[in-house]
mmCIF file of C-alpha atoms in Angstrom:
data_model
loop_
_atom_site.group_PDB
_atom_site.id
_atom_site.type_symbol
_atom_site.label_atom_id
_atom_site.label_comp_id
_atom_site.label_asym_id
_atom_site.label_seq_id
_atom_site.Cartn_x
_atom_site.Cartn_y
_atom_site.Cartn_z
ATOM 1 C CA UNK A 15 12.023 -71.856 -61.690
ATOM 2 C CA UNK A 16 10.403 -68.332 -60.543
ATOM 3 C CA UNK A 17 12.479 -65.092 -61.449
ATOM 4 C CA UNK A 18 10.313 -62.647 -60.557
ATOM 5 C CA UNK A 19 7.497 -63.310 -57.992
ATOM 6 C CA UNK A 20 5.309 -60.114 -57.414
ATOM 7 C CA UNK A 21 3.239 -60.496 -54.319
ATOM 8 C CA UNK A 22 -0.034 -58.072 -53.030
ATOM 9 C CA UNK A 23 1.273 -54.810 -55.379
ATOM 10 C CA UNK A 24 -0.122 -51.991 -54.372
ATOM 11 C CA UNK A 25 0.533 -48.491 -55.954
ATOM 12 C CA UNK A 26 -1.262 -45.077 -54.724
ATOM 13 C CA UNK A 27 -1.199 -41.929 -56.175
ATOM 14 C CA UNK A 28 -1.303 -39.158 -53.491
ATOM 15 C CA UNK A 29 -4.298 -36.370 -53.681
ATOM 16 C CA UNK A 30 -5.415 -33.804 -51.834
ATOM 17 C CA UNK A 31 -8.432 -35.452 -50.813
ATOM 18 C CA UNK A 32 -7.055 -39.206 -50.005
ATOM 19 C CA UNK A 33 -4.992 -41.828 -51.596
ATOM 20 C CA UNK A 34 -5.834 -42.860 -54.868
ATOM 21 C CA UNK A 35 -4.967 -46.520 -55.612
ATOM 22 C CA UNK A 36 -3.727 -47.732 -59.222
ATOM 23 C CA UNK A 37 -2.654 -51.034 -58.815
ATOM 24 C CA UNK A 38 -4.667 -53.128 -56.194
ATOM 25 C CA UNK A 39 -2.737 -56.302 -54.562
ATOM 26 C CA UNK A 40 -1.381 -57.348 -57.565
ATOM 27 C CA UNK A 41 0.246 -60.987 -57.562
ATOM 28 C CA UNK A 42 2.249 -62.686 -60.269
ATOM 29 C CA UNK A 43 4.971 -65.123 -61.687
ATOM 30 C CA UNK A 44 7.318 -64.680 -64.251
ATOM 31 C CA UNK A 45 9.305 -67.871 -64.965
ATOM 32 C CA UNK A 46 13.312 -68.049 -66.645
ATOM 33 C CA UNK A 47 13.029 -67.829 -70.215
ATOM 34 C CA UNK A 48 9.000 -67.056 -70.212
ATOM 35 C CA UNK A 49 7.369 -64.099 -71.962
ATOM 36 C CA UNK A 50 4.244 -63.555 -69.627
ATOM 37 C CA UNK A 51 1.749 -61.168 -71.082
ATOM 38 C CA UNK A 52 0.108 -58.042 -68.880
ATOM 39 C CA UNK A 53 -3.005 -56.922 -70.784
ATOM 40 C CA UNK A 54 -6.145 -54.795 -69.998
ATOM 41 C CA UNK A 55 -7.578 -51.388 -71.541
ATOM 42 C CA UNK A 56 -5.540 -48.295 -71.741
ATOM 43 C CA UNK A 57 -5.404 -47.112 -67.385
ATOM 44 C CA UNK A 58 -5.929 -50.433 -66.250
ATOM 45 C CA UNK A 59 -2.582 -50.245 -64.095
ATOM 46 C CA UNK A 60 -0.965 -52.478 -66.896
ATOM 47 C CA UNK A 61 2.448 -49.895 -66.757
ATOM 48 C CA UNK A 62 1.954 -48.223 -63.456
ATOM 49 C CA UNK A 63 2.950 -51.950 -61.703
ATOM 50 C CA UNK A 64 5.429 -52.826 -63.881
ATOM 51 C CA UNK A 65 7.762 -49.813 -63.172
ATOM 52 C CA UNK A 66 6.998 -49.936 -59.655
ATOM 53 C CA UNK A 67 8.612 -53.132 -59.855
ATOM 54 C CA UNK A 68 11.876 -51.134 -60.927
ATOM 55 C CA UNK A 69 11.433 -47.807 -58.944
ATOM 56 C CA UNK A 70 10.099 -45.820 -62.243
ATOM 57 C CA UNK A 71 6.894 -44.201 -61.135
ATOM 58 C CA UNK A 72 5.941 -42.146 -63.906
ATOM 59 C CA UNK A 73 4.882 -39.631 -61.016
ATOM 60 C CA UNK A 74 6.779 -37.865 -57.566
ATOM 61 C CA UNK A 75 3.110 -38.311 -55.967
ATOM 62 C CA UNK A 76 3.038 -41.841 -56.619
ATOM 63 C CA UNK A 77 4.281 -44.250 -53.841
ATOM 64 C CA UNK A 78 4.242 -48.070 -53.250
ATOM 65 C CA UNK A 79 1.617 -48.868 -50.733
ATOM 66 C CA UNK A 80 2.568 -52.520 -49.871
ATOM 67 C CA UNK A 81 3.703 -55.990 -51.618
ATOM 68 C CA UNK A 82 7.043 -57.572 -52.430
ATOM 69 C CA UNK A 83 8.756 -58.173 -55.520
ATOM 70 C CA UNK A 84 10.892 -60.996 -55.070
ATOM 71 C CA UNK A 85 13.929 -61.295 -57.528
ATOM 72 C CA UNK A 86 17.300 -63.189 -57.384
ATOM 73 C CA UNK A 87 16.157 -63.579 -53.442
ATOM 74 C CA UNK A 88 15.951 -60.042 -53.028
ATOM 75 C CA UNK A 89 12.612 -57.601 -52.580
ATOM 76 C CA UNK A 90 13.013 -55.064 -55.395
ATOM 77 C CA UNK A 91 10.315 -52.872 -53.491
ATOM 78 C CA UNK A 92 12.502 -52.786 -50.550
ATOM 79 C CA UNK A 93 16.373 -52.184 -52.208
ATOM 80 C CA UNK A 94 17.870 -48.992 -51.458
ATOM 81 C CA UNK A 95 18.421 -47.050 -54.357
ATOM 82 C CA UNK A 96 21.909 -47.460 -55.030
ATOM 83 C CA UNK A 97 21.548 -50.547 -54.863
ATOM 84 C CA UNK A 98 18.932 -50.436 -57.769
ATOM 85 C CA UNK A 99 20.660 -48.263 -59.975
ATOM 86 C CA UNK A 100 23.119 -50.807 -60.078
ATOM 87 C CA UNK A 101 20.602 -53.825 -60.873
ATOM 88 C CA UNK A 102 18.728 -50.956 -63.269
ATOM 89 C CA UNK A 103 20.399 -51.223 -67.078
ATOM 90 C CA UNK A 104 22.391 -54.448 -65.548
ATOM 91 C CA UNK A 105 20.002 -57.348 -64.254
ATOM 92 C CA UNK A 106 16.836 -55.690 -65.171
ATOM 93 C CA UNK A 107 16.282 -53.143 -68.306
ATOM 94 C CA UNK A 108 12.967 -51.930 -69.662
ATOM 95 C CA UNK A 109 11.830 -50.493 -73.444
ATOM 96 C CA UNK A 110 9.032 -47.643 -73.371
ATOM 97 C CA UNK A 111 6.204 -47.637 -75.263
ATOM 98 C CA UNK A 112 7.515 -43.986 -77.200
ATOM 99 C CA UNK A 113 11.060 -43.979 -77.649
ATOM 100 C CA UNK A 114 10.902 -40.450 -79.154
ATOM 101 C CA UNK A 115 10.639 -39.868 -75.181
ATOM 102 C CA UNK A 116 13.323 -41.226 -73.789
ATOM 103 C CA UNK A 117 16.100 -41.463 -76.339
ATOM 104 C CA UNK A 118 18.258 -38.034 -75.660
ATOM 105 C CA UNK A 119 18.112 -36.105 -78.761
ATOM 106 C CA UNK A 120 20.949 -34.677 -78.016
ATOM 107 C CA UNK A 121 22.978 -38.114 -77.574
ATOM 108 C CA UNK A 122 24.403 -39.806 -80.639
ATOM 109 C CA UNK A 123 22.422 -43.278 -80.621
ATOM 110 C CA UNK A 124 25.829 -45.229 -79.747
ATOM 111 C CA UNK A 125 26.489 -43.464 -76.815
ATOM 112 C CA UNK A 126 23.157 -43.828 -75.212
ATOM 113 C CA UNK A 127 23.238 -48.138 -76.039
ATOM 114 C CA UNK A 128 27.001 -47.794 -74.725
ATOM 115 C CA UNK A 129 26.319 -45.915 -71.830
ATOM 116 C CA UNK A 130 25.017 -48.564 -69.493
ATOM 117 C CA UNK A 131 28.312 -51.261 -70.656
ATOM 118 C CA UNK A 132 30.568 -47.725 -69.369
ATOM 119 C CA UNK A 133 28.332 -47.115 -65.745
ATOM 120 C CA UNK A 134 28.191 -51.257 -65.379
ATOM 121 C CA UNK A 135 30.556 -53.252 -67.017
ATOM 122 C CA UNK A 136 33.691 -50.210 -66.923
ATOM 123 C CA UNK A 137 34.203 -50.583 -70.230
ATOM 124 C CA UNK A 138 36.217 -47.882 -72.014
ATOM 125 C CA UNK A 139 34.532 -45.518 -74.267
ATOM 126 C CA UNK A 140 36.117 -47.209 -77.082
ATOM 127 C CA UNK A 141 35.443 -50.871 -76.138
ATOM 128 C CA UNK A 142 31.648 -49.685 -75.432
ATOM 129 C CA UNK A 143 31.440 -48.122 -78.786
ATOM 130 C CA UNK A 144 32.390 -51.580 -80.517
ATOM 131 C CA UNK A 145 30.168 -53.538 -78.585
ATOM 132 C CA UNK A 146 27.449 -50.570 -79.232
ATOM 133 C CA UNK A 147 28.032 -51.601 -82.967
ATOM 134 C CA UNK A 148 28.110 -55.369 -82.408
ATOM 135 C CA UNK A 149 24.525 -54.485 -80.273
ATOM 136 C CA UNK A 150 22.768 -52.506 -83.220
ATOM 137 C CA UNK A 151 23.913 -55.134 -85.896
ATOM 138 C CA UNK A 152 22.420 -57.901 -83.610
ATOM 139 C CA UNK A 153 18.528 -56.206 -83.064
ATOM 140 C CA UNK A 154 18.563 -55.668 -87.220
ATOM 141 C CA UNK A 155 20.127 -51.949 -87.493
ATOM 142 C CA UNK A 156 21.568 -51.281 -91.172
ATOM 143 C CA UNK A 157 25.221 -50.490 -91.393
ATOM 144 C CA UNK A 158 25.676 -50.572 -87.540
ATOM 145 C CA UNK A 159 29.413 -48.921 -88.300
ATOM 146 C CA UNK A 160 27.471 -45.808 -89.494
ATOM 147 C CA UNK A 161 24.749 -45.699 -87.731
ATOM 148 C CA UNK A 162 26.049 -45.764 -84.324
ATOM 149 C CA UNK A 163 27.211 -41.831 -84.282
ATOM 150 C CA UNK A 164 23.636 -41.200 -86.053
ATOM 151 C CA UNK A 165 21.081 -39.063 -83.649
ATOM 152 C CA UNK A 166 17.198 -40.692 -82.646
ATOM 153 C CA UNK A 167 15.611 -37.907 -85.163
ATOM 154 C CA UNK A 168 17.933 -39.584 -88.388
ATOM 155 C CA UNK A 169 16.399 -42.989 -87.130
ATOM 156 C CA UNK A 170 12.671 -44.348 -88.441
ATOM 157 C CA UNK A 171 10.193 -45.336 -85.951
ATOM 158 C CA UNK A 172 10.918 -48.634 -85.936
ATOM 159 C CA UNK A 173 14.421 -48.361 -85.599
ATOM 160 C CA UNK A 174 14.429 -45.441 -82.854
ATOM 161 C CA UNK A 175 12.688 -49.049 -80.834
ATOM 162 C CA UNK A 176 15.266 -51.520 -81.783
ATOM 163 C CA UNK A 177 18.037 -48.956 -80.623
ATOM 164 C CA UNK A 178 16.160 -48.801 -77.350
ATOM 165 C CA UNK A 179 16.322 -52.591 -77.101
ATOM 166 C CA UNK A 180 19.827 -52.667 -78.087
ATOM 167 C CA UNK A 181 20.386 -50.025 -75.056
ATOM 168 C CA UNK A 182 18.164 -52.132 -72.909
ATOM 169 C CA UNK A 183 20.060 -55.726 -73.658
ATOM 170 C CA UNK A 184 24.110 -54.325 -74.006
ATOM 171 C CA UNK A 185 24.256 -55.824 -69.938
ATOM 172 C CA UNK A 186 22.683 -59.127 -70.723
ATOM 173 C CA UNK A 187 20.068 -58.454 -68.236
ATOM 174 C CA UNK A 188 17.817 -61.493 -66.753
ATOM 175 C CA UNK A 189 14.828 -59.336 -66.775
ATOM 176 C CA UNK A 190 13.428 -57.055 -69.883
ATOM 177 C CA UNK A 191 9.994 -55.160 -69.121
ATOM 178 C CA UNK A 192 8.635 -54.345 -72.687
ATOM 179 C CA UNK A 193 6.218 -51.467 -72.339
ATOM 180 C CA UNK A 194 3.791 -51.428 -75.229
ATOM 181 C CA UNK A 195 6.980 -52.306 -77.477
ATOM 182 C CA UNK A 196 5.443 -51.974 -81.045
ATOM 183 C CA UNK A 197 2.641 -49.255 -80.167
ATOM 184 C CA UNK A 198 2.262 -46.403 -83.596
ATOM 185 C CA UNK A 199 4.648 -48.760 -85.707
ATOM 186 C CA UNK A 200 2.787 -50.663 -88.903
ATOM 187 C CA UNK A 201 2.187 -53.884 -88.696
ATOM 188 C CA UNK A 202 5.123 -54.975 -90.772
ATOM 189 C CA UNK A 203 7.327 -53.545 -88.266
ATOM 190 C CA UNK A 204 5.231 -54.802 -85.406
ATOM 191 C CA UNK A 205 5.909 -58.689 -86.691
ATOM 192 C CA UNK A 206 9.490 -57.678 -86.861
ATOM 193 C CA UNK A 207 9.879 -55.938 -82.854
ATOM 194 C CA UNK A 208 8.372 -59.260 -81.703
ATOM 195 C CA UNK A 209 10.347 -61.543 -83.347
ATOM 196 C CA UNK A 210 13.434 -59.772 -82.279
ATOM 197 C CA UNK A 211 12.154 -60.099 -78.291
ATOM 198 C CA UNK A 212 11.473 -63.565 -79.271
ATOM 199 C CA UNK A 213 14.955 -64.572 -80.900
ATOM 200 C CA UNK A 214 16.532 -62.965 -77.842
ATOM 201 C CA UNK A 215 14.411 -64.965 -75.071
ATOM 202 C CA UNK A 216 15.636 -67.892 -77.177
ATOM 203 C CA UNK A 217 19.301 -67.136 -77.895
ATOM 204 C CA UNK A 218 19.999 -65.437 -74.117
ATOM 205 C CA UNK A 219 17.338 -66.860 -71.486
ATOM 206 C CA UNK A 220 15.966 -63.496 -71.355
ATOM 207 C CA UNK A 221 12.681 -63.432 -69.701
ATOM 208 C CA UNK A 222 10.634 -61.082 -70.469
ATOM 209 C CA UNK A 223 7.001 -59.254 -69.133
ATOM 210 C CA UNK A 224 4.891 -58.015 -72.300
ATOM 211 C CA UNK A 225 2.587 -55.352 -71.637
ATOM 212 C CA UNK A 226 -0.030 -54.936 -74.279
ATOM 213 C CA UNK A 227 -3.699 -54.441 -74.640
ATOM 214 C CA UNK A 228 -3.900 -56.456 -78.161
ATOM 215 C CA UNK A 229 -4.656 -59.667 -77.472
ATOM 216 C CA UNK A 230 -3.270 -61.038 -81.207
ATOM 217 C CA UNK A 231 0.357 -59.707 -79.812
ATOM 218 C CA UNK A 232 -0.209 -62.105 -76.501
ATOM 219 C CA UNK A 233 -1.420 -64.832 -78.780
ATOM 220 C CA UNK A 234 1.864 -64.654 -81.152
ATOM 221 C CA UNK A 235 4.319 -64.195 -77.845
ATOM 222 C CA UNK A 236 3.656 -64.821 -74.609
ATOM 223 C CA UNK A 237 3.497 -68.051 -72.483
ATOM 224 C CA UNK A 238 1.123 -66.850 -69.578
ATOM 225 C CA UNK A 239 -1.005 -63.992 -69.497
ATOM 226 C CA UNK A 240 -2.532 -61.521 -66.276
ATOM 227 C CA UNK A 241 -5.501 -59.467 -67.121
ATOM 228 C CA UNK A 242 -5.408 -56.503 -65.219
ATOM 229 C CA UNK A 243 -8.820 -54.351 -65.265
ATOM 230 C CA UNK A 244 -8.495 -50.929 -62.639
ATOM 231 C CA UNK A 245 -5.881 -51.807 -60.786
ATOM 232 C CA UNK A 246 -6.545 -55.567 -60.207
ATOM 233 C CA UNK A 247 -5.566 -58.796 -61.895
ATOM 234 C CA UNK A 248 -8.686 -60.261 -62.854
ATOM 235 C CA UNK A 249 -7.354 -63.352 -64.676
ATOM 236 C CA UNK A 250 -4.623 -65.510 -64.687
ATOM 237 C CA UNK A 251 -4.021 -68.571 -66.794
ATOM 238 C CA UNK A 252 -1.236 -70.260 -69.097
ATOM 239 C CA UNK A 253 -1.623 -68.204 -72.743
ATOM 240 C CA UNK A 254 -3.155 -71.361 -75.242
ATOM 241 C CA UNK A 255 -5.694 -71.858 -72.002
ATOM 242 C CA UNK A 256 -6.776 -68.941 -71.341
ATOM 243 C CA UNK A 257 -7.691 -68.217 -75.134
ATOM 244 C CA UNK A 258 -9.326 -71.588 -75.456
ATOM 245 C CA UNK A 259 -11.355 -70.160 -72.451
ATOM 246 C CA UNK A 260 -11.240 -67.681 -70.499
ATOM 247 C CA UNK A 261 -12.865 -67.777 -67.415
ATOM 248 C CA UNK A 262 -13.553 -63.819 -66.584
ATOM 249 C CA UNK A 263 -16.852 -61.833 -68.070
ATOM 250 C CA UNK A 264 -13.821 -59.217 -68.653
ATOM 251 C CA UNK A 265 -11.195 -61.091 -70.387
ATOM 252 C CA UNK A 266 -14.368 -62.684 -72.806
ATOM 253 C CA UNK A 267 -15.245 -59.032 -73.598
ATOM 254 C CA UNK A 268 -11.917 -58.205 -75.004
ATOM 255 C CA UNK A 269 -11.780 -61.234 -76.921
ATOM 256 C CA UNK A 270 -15.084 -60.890 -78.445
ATOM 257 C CA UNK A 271 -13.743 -57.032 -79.534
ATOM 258 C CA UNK A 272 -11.248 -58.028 -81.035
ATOM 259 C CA UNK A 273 -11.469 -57.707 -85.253
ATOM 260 C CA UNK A 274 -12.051 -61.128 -86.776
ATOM 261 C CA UNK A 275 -12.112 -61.891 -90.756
ATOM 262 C CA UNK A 276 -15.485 -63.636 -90.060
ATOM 263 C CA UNK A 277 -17.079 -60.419 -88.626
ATOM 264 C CA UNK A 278 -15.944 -58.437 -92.239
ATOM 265 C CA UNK A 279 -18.550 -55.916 -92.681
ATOM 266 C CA UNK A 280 -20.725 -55.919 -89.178
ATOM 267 C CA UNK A 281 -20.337 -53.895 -86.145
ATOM 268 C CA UNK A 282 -17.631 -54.503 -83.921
ATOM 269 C CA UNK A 283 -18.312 -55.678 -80.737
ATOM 270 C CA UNK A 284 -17.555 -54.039 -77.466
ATOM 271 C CA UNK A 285 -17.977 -54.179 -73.677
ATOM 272 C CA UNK A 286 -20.357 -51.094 -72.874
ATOM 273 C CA UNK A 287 -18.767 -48.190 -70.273
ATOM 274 C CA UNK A 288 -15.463 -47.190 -69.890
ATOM 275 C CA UNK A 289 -13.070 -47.691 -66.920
ATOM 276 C CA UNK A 290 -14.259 -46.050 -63.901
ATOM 277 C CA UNK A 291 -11.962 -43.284 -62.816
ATOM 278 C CA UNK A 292 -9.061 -43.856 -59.585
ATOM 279 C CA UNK A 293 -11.448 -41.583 -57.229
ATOM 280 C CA UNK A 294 -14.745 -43.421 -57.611
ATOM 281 C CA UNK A 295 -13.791 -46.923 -57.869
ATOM 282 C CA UNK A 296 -16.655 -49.560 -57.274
ATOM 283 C CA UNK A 297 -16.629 -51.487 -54.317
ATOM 284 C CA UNK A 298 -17.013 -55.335 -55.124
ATOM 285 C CA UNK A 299 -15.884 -56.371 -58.228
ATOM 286 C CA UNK A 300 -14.351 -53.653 -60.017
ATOM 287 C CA UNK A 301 -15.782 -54.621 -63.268
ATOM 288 C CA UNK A 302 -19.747 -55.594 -62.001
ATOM 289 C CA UNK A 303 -20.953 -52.011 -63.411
ATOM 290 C CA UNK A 304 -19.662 -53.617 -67.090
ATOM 291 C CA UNK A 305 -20.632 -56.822 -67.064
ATOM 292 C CA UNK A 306 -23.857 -58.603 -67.887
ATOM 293 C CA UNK A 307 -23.797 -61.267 -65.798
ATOM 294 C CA UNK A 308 -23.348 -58.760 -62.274
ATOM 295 C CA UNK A 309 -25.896 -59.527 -59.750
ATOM 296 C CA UNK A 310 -25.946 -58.318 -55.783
ATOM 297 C CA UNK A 311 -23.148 -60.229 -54.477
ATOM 298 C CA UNK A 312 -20.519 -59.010 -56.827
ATOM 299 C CA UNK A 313 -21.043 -55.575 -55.364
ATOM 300 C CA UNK A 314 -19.352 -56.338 -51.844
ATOM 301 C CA UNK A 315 -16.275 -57.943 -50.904
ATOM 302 C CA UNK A 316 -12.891 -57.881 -52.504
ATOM 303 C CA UNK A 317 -12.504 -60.686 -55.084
ATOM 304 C CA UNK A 318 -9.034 -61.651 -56.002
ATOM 305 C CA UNK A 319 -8.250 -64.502 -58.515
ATOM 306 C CA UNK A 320 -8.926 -68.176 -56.791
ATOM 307 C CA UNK A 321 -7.456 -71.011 -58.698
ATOM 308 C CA UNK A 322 -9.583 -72.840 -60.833
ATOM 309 C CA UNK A 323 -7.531 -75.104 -62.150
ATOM 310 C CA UNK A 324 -3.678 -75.665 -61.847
ATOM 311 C CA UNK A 325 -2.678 -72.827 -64.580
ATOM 312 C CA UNK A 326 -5.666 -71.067 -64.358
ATOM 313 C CA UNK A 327 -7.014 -68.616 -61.797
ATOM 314 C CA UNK A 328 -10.201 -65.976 -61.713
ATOM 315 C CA UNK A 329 -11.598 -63.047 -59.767
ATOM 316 C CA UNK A 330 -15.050 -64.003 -61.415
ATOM 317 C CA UNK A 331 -17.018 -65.387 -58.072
ATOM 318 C CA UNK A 332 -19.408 -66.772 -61.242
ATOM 319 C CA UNK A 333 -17.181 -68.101 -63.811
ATOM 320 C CA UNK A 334 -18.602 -71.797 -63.038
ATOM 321 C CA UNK A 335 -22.039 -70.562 -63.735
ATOM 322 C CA UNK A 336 -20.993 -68.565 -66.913
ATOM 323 C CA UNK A 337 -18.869 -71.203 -68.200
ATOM 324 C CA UNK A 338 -21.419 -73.705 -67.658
ATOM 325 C CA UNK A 339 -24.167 -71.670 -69.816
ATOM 326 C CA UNK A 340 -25.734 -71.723 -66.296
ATOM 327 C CA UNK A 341 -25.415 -67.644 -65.953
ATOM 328 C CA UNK A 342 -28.195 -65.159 -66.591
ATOM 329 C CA UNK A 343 -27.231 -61.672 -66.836
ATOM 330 C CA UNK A 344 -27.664 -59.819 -63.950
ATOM 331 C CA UNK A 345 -29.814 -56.601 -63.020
ATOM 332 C CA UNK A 346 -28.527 -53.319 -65.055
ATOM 333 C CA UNK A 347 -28.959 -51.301 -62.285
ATOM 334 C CA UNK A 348 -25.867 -52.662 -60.753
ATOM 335 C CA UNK A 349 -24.397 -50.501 -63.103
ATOM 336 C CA UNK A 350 -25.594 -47.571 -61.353
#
């Protein structure tokens, strides 16, 4: 059953000149109890969609354009704020990518994961506090009892994040956005961050959207994936299918980047270009000037992912041909 249905996103940052649009009718389902995966490069819109979703523009000149975000029967996009603070830290929490950012330094680390039980559940500062304990002891925090009047700078990296989940679960929300979750920690502590999101989906129900841009995190995690690429989804597929094959020119470049014990010792692969900047986005196909198998016809129209099979959509208007070995790359002045 659908928790979360996201419908035609769109998110525009204001400029002097005109609007400049982020996130371009975005569309996607997030199931009860599934971890569905947002990936793409660093600016693909990855972030910028997902706190739309709760009212978080990281911007005062951002604004939604249009869409729906359909939760519990209710469009998130069109709530009045009040009545999203209270669904904020309640039914629907989110974990940053840096929580040096947005843990108060200021703020012992059991007041900030007891503040949200005090604003939503009126708990007393001293019934908050124990459950603020019985929080940090459940997301792996040593000696919880001591810890919990400690301050974010006393705390390692790794456990600055799981006091930011702790904060982010006290409510027993239905929804957890996990932005970037185990981004600068070593990969020891990674392993550890993900199994924690993954023992709470399983012990709570939680559902969870993962946004990442390392494909061996959606691999280890997530259920379904969307592969965003400037703004628009460009992929869409249940997680084991679209790794056994992937249907987008896009989503095939980042998996051929990606550092394999085979490739020990050669250059690593990589898609050619970069992401083309918010104020001179192609028209087409956003990612034709990147991809080798562009020819005329992706440069016009606005392709959105079609279903290909029943778990499985594309934006690719070629991914029959390029599947089917049929494809020959297209003319590199499409690129231009």
């Amino acid at each position: 059953m659908a928790l979360l249905e996201v419908a035609d996103l769109s998110v525009e940052f204001m400029s002097p000149g005109r609007p400049l649009r982020a996130v371009d009718q975005v569309s996607f389902v997030l199931e009860e109890g599934e971890v569905l995966g947002i990936v793409g490069e660093s600016g693909s819109g990855k972030t910028v969609a997902c706190r739309s979703i709760l009212h978080l523009l990281p911007s005062s000149r951002a604004r939604i354009a249009s869409g729906s975000a359909m939760f519990e029967r209710r469009d998130l996009l069109a709530l009045p704020e009040a009545e999203l603070r209270r669904l904020r830290g309640s039914r629907l929490a989110m974990i940053f990518q840096n929580p040096s950012t947005h843990l108060d330094p200021l703020m012992t680390i059991g007041r900030q994961v007891a503040e949200p039980l005090i604003y939503h559940r009126d708990m007393s500062w001293r019934e908050a506090r124990r459950k603020a304990i019985d929080l940090l002891r459940q997301v792996g925090i040593p000696d919880p009892a001591r810890n919990v009047d400690a301050f974010a700078h006393q705390f390692s990296g790794g456990m600055r994040q799981r006091a930011m989940i702790a904060a982010a679960i006290a409510c027993e929300p239905r929804l957890l956005i996990a932005d970037e979750p185990t981004t600068a920690l070593d990969v020891t502590v990674q392993a550890q961050i993900l199994r924690l999101l993954l023992e709470l989906r399983d012990r709570t129900g939680l559902s969870i959207i993962l946004i990442t841009h390392d494909l061996g995190i959606v691999a280890a995690t997530c259920d379904h994936v969307a592969v965003m690429y400037a703004g628009r989804i460009m992929e869409r597929a249940a997680q084991a299918e679209l790794l056994r094959r992937p249907l987008h020119p896009y989503t095939r470049g980042l998996m051929g980047s990606r550092p394999t014990a085979a490739a020990r010792g050669q250059e690593l692969p990589s898609i050619e270009g970069q992401l083309p900047p918010l104020a001179d986005l192609p028209a087409g196909c956003r990612f034709h000037p990147r991809c080798n198998f562009a020819e005329a016809r992706c440069r016009t129209g606005n392709p959105l992912p079609e279903p290909a099979t029943a778990t499985h959509a594309t934006a690719c208007i070629r991914w029959r041909e390029v599947m089917g070995g049929e494809a020959v790359p297209g003319d590199a002045s499409l690129g231009a």
